Coordinates of C-alpha atoms and ligand atoms in Angstrom, one line a residue:
M30 CA -17.5 -4.3 16.7
I31 CA -19.0 -0.9 17.5
I32 CA -17.4 2.2 15.9
T33 CA -20.0 4.6 17.4
D34 CA -23.5 4.2 18.8
T35 CA -24.8 4.2 15.3
I36 CA -22.0 2.8 13.2
K37 CA -21.2 -1.0 13.4
Y38 CA -18.6 -3.1 11.8
V39 CA -20.0 -5.8 9.5
G40 CA -16.8 -6.8 7.7
V41 CA -14.9 -10.1 7.7
N42 CA -11.4 -11.5 8.3
D43 CA -9.7 -13.6 5.7
H44 CA -7.1 -16.1 7.0
V45 CA -7.4 -18.4 4.0
I46 CA -6.0 -16.3 1.2
D47 CA -2.5 -17.2 0.0
L48 CA -1.6 -14.1 -1.9
F49 CA -3.4 -10.8 -1.6
E50 CA -4.1 -9.2 -5.0
G51 CA -2.3 -12.3 -6.5
Q52 CA 1.1 -11.2 -5.2
Y53 CA 1.4 -10.1 -1.6
I54 CA 2.0 -12.6 1.2
V55 CA -0.2 -11.8 4.2
P56 CA 1.0 -14.0 7.1
N57 CA -1.6 -12.5 9.4
G58 CA -4.4 -12.5 6.8
I59 CA -6.4 -9.5 5.8
S60 CA -9.7 -7.9 6.7
Y61 CA -12.3 -6.7 4.2
N62 CA -14.0 -4.0 6.2
S63 CA -17.7 -3.0 5.8
Y64 CA -19.7 -0.8 8.0
A65 CA -23.4 -0.3 8.7
V66 CA -24.3 3.4 9.3
I67 CA -27.6 3.2 11.1
D68 CA -29.9 6.3 11.1
E69 CA -33.5 7.0 9.9
K70 CA -32.1 5.3 6.8
I71 CA -29.3 2.7 6.8
A72 CA -26.2 2.7 4.6
I73 CA -23.8 -0.2 4.2
M74 CA -20.3 1.0 3.3
D75 CA -18.9 -1.4 0.7
S76 CA -19.1 -5.2 0.3
V77 CA -16.4 -7.8 0.8
D78 CA -14.6 -10.5 -1.2
A79 CA -17.1 -12.9 -2.7
R80 CA -15.7 -15.9 -0.7
F81 CA -17.1 -14.2 2.4
A82 CA -20.4 -13.0 0.9
D83 CA -22.6 -15.2 3.2
E84 CA -20.7 -14.3 6.3
W85 CA -21.0 -10.6 5.4
L86 CA -24.8 -10.8 4.7
D87 CA -25.2 -12.6 8.0
N88 CA -23.3 -9.9 9.8
I89 CA -25.6 -7.3 8.2
K90 CA -28.7 -9.2 9.2
N91 CA -27.5 -9.8 12.7
T92 CA -26.6 -6.2 13.2
L93 CA -29.8 -4.7 11.7
G94 CA -32.3 -7.2 13.1
D95 CA -35.7 -6.5 11.5
R96 CA -34.4 -3.5 9.6
K97 CA -33.0 -3.5 6.0
P98 CA -30.4 -1.4 4.4
D99 CA -31.6 1.5 2.2
Y100 CA -28.2 2.0 0.5
L101 CA -25.0 0.2 -0.4
I102 CA -22.3 2.7 -0.9
V103 CA -19.6 1.4 -3.2
Q104 CA -16.4 3.4 -2.8
H105 CA -14.1 1.1 -4.7
M106 CA -14.7 -1.6 -7.3
E107 CA -11.6 -3.8 -6.8
P108 CA -13.1 -7.2 -6.3
D109 CA -11.9 -7.5 -2.7
H110 CA -14.6 -5.0 -1.9
S111 CA -17.1 -5.2 -4.7
S112 CA -17.5 -8.9 -5.6
S113 CA -20.4 -9.4 -3.2
I114 CA -22.5 -6.6 -4.6
V115 CA -24.6 -9.1 -6.7
N116 CA -25.3 -11.1 -3.5
F117 CA -26.4 -7.9 -1.8
V118 CA -28.8 -6.9 -4.6
E119 CA -30.3 -10.4 -4.4
A120 CA -30.8 -10.1 -0.7
Y121 CA -32.0 -6.5 -0.8
P122 CA -33.5 -5.8 -4.2
D123 CA -35.0 -2.4 -3.1
A124 CA -31.8 -0.9 -1.8
K125 CA -30.1 1.8 -3.8
I126 CA -26.5 1.5 -4.8
V127 CA -24.6 4.8 -4.5
S128 CA -21.4 5.1 -6.4
S129 CA -19.4 7.0 -9.0
A130 CA -20.3 6.9 -12.7
K131 CA -16.9 5.0 -13.4
A132 CA -17.8 2.4 -10.7
F133 CA -21.1 1.7 -12.4
M134 CA -19.3 1.1 -15.7
M135 CA -17.0 -1.3 -13.9
M136 CA -20.0 -3.2 -12.4
K137 CA -21.2 -3.7 -16.0
Q138 CA -17.7 -5.1 -16.9
F139 CA -17.5 -7.3 -13.8
F140 CA -21.1 -8.5 -13.5
G141 CA -22.7 -7.7 -16.8
N142 CA -25.1 -5.5 -14.9
S143 CA -24.8 -1.9 -13.7
F144 CA -28.1 -2.1 -11.7
T145 CA -29.7 0.8 -13.5
A146 CA -32.9 0.5 -11.4
N147 CA -31.0 0.9 -8.2
Q148 CA -28.4 3.4 -9.3
V149 CA -27.6 6.6 -7.5
V150 CA -24.6 8.2 -9.3
V151 CA -22.5 10.6 -7.1
G152 CA -19.5 12.8 -7.8
E153 CA -17.4 15.3 -5.9
G154 CA -19.3 17.0 -3.1
D155 CA -22.6 15.1 -3.7
T156 CA -24.5 14.1 -0.6
V157 CA -27.0 11.5 0.7
S158 CA -29.0 12.2 3.8
L159 CA -29.7 9.3 6.1
G160 CA -31.9 11.5 8.4
S161 CA -29.8 13.0 11.3
R162 CA -26.6 12.8 9.2
T163 CA -25.4 13.5 5.8
L164 CA -22.9 11.5 3.9
T165 CA -20.7 13.6 1.6
F166 CA -18.7 12.0 -1.2
V167 CA -15.2 13.1 -2.1
T168 CA -13.6 11.7 -5.3
A169 CA -10.2 10.1 -4.8
P170 CA -9.1 9.0 -8.3
M171 CA -6.2 6.5 -8.3
V172 CA -6.3 5.9 -4.5
H173 CA -6.2 3.1 -5.6
W174 CA -8.3 2.9 -8.9
P175 CA -9.9 5.7 -10.9
E176 CA -13.5 5.3 -9.7
V177 CA -12.7 5.6 -6.0
I178 CA -14.7 7.8 -3.7
V179 CA -14.3 8.3 0.0
T180 CA -17.2 9.4 2.3
Y181 CA -17.5 11.8 5.2
D182 CA -20.2 11.4 7.8
N183 CA -20.8 14.8 9.3
K184 CA -22.6 13.6 12.4
D185 CA -20.0 11.2 13.9
K186 CA -17.1 13.0 12.0
I187 CA -15.9 9.9 10.3
L188 CA -13.9 9.6 7.2
F189 CA -14.6 6.3 5.3
S190 CA -11.3 6.3 3.5
A191 CA -11.6 3.3 1.1
D192 CA -8.1 1.7 0.6
G193 CA -6.4 4.8 2.1
F194 CA -5.1 4.1 5.6
G195 CA -5.5 0.4 5.1
K196 CA -3.1 -2.3 6.1
F197 CA -2.4 -6.0 5.7
G198 CA -3.4 -8.2 8.7
A199 CA -6.8 -9.4 9.9
L200 CA -8.5 -7.6 12.8
D201 CA -8.1 -10.6 15.2
V202 CA -4.3 -10.3 15.1
E203 CA -2.4 -7.8 17.2
E204 CA 0.5 -6.2 15.3
D205 CA 2.2 -2.9 14.8
W206 CA 0.3 -0.7 12.4
A207 CA 3.0 1.1 10.6
C208 CA 5.0 -1.9 9.3
E209 CA 2.1 -3.6 7.5
A210 CA 0.4 -0.4 6.6
R211 CA 3.7 0.8 4.9
R212 CA 4.1 -2.5 3.0
Y213 CA 0.5 -2.3 1.9
Y214 CA 0.7 1.4 0.9
I215 CA 4.0 1.3 -0.9
G216 CA 3.1 -1.9 -2.7
I217 CA -0.4 -1.1 -3.7
V218 CA -0.8 2.7 -3.9
G219 CA 2.9 3.8 -3.9
K220 CA 2.9 5.0 -7.6
Y221 CA 0.1 7.4 -6.9
G222 CA 1.7 9.7 -4.3
A223 CA 0.4 12.9 -6.0
Q224 CA -3.2 11.6 -5.9
V225 CA -2.8 10.7 -2.3
Q226 CA -1.4 14.1 -1.5
A227 CA -4.5 15.6 -3.2
L228 CA -6.8 13.5 -1.1
L229 CA -4.9 14.5 2.1
K230 CA -5.4 18.1 1.2
K231 CA -9.2 17.6 0.8
A232 CA -9.3 15.6 4.1
A233 CA -7.4 18.4 5.9
A234 CA -10.5 20.6 5.4
L235 CA -12.7 18.1 7.3
D236 CA -13.1 17.7 11.1
I237 CA -12.3 14.0 11.4
S238 CA -12.6 12.0 14.7
K239 CA -12.1 8.5 13.2
I240 CA -10.9 7.0 10.0
C241 CA -12.6 3.8 8.8
P242 CA -10.6 2.2 6.0
L243 CA -11.4 -0.9 3.9
H244 CA -8.6 -3.0 5.4
G245 CA -7.1 -3.0 8.9
P246 CA -8.2 -1.3 12.1
V247 CA -10.4 1.7 12.5
L248 CA -8.1 4.6 13.5
K249 CA -9.7 6.2 16.5
E250 CA -7.1 8.4 18.2
N251 CA -3.8 10.2 17.5
L252 CA -4.9 10.6 13.9
G253 CA -2.0 13.0 13.3
Y254 CA 0.4 10.1 13.6
Y255 CA -1.2 8.2 10.7
I256 CA -1.8 11.3 8.6
N257 CA 1.9 12.3 9.0
L258 CA 3.0 8.9 7.9
Y259 CA 0.7 9.1 4.8
D260 CA 2.1 12.5 4.1
I261 CA 5.7 11.1 4.2
W262 CA 4.9 8.1 2.1
S263 CA 2.9 9.9 -0.5
G264 CA 5.4 12.8 -0.6
Y265 CA 8.3 10.3 -1.2
K266 CA 10.0 11.8 1.9
T267 CA 12.6 10.1 4.0
E268 CA 10.8 8.3 6.9
T269 CA 13.9 6.8 8.5
E270 CA 17.4 8.3 8.4
G271 CA 19.9 5.6 7.4
V272 CA 21.0 3.3 4.7
V273 CA 19.3 0.3 3.2
I274 CA 21.6 -2.2 1.3
A275 CA 19.7 -4.3 -1.2
Y276 CA 21.8 -7.1 -2.7
T277 CA 21.8 -10.3 -4.6
S278 CA 24.7 -12.7 -4.5
V279 CA 25.4 -15.9 -6.5
Y280 CA 28.4 -17.4 -4.6
G281 CA 28.5 -15.1 -1.5
N282 CA 31.1 -12.6 -2.7
T283 CA 28.7 -9.7 -3.3
K284 CA 27.0 -10.6 0.0
K285 CA 30.4 -10.2 1.8
A286 CA 30.7 -6.7 0.3
A287 CA 27.2 -5.9 1.5
I288 CA 27.9 -7.1 5.1
F289 CA 31.3 -5.3 5.1
L290 CA 29.6 -2.1 4.2
K291 CA 26.9 -2.7 6.8
D292 CA 29.5 -3.2 9.5
K293 CA 31.4 -0.1 8.5
L294 CA 28.3 2.1 8.5
E295 CA 27.0 0.7 11.8
A296 CA 30.5 1.3 13.3
K297 CA 30.0 5.0 12.3
G298 CA 26.5 5.0 14.1
V299 CA 24.4 4.7 10.9
K300 CA 21.1 2.8 11.0
V301 CA 21.3 0.1 8.4
A302 CA 18.9 -2.4 6.9
V303 CA 20.1 -5.2 4.6
N304 CA 17.9 -7.2 2.2
D305 CA 18.9 -10.3 0.3
L306 CA 16.6 -9.9 -2.7
A307 CA 16.5 -13.6 -3.5
R308 CA 15.3 -14.4 0.0
V309 CA 13.3 -11.6 1.6
D310 CA 9.7 -10.8 0.8
M311 CA 10.2 -8.5 -2.2
A312 CA 7.4 -6.2 -0.9
E313 CA 9.4 -5.7 2.3
A314 CA 12.6 -4.9 0.4
V315 CA 10.5 -2.4 -1.8
E316 CA 9.0 -0.9 1.4
D317 CA 12.5 -0.4 2.9
A318 CA 13.8 1.3 -0.3
F319 CA 11.1 4.0 0.0
R320 CA 11.5 4.2 3.8
Y321 CA 15.2 5.0 4.1
G322 CA 16.9 8.1 2.7
K323 CA 19.9 6.3 1.2
I324 CA 20.2 3.1 -0.7
V325 CA 23.0 0.9 -2.0
F326 CA 22.3 -1.5 -4.8
A327 CA 24.7 -4.4 -4.9
T328 CA 24.5 -7.1 -7.6
T329 CA 26.3 -9.2 -10.1
T330 CA 26.6 -8.9 -13.8
Y331 CA 24.5 -11.7 -15.3
N332 CA 23.9 -12.5 -19.0
N333 CA 25.5 -9.1 -19.8
D334 CA 22.7 -7.6 -17.7
I335 CA 22.0 -7.8 -13.9
F336 CA 20.8 -10.6 -11.6
P337 CA 17.1 -11.3 -12.1
F338 CA 16.0 -10.4 -8.5
M339 CA 17.7 -7.1 -8.7
K340 CA 16.1 -6.4 -12.0
E341 CA 12.7 -7.2 -10.6
F342 CA 13.5 -5.0 -7.5
I343 CA 14.5 -2.0 -9.5
N344 CA 11.4 -2.4 -11.7
H345 CA 9.2 -2.4 -8.6
L346 CA 10.9 0.8 -7.5
T347 CA 10.7 2.8 -10.8
E348 CA 7.1 1.8 -11.5
R349 CA 6.2 3.3 -8.1
N350 CA 7.9 6.6 -8.8
F351 CA 11.0 6.0 -6.8
Q352 CA 12.7 9.3 -6.1
N353 CA 14.5 11.7 -3.7
K354 CA 17.3 9.3 -2.6
T355 CA 21.1 9.1 -2.2
V356 CA 22.2 6.1 -4.2
G357 CA 25.3 4.0 -4.2
F358 CA 26.3 1.0 -6.3
I359 CA 28.3 -2.2 -5.7
E360 CA 28.8 -4.3 -8.9
N361 CA 30.4 -7.7 -9.3
G362 CA 31.6 -9.4 -12.4
S363 CA 34.3 -11.9 -13.3
W364 CA 35.1 -10.8 -16.9
A365 CA 33.0 -7.8 -18.2
P366 CA 31.1 -6.2 -15.3
V367 CA 28.2 -4.0 -16.5
A368 CA 25.9 -4.2 -13.5
A369 CA 26.4 -0.6 -12.3
K370 CA 25.9 0.8 -15.7
V371 CA 22.7 -1.2 -16.2
M372 CA 21.3 -0.3 -12.8
K373 CA 21.9 3.4 -13.5
Q374 CA 20.2 3.1 -16.8
M375 CA 17.2 1.5 -15.1
L376 CA 17.0 4.4 -12.7
E377 CA 17.3 7.1 -15.3
K378 CA 13.7 8.1 -15.1
S379 CA 13.6 8.4 -11.4
K380 CA 13.6 12.0 -10.2
N381 CA 16.0 13.6 -7.8
L382 CA 18.5 10.8 -7.2
T383 CA 21.9 11.8 -5.9
Y384 CA 24.5 9.3 -7.0
A385 CA 27.4 8.6 -4.6
E386 CA 30.8 9.4 -6.2
N387 CA 32.4 6.2 -4.8
D388 CA 31.1 3.2 -6.7
V389 CA 32.5 -0.2 -5.8
K390 CA 33.6 -2.6 -8.5
I391 CA 34.4 -6.2 -7.5
M392 CA 36.1 -8.5 -9.9
S393 CA 34.9 -12.0 -8.6
A394 CA 35.9 -11.5 -5.0
L395 CA 36.8 -8.7 -2.6
D396 CA 40.4 -7.5 -2.8
E397 CA 42.4 -4.6 -1.4
E398 CA 41.1 -2.2 -4.1
S399 CA 37.4 -3.1 -3.7
L400 CA 37.7 -2.9 0.1
K401 CA 39.2 0.6 -0.2
Q402 CA 36.2 1.5 -2.4
L403 CA 33.8 0.2 0.2
D404 CA 35.5 2.3 2.9
A405 CA 35.2 5.3 0.7
L406 CA 31.5 4.6 0.0
A407 CA 30.8 4.1 3.7
E408 CA 32.6 7.4 4.5
E409 CA 30.5 9.2 1.8
L410 CA 27.2 7.8 3.0
C411 CA 27.9 9.0 6.5
K412 CA 28.0 12.6 5.5
Ligands
FEO4 FE1 -8.6 -3.1 -1.1 FE2 -7.8 -1.6 -4.0 O1 -8.7 -2.8 -3.0

């Protein structure tokens, strides 16, 4: 794949992986992107997962022909991008490795070797000249690890954005960008909105024509669309007006309440998403919780606590700095319901949540009283 006349894709697609980062399903696989920047000197941008080291080195060789890389730029040390560094050094022992001081410490931890003879340590604003172009390094701590740098090529006006602007899905599969980029972003970087906002500010000062991330497609046009979505996600803003109902149900009664509320809201013209937390991909449910402006949590009391899938769900939200939402609760219990109280306690540290006045309490099954409460909640969520 040609990015520009002098920048070529040398990454790989992974359709074999079962769970990305040990937890995310990737039905359409994932790509580990790597790029060759070919000038008077040649830089390779990042390596790939070790399972694909040979394919990656073949791609580099086939792309460069008789030439050899002068630099390997390591922007991020998570093993999906770094675990072929050793293979690279064996293949190209004279090449320099350009990375942050923290990344070299991590190389020592991962490989027992920080390649001192090959090291070029860079920090904020440092540069490497390849001849007709200069690569400038910009630190991006916690997007997604502390050692991360991103890189700007001033000739082709390209931002190599590390994990930023990445998405699930291999490059040989056609699919919507936003859906899998959102699931990727919220799941993997969601906690670090402030750090992503800081990086967006730095990027705003650059003249960027293309964004080359470490996962997913190169973004070549309409960059404002992608940058705006990143601003919404990292700013914890509402992307979609509407209500998401996240529920668990043991015998179907809480589900009935969730569906009743959905129908009421839709009849009032509200966009609604419903997630059964025991059955949907948890990362999709988490993504929806951040996407919509309003959320209703519906669950049962269980072991004087809440149902396990709801507990896991709320933990996923709070550890990612869940905030800025209107929140409603539906609780169910047959003798001593505590679910609403427990859920509120779990959300206590979340900033800027506005709680609906109309909670819904179900004692085993829907009745006249709980149906009235659902009506009132639906009414309130429409305002
Ligand atoms: Fe794609 Fe944070 O590694």
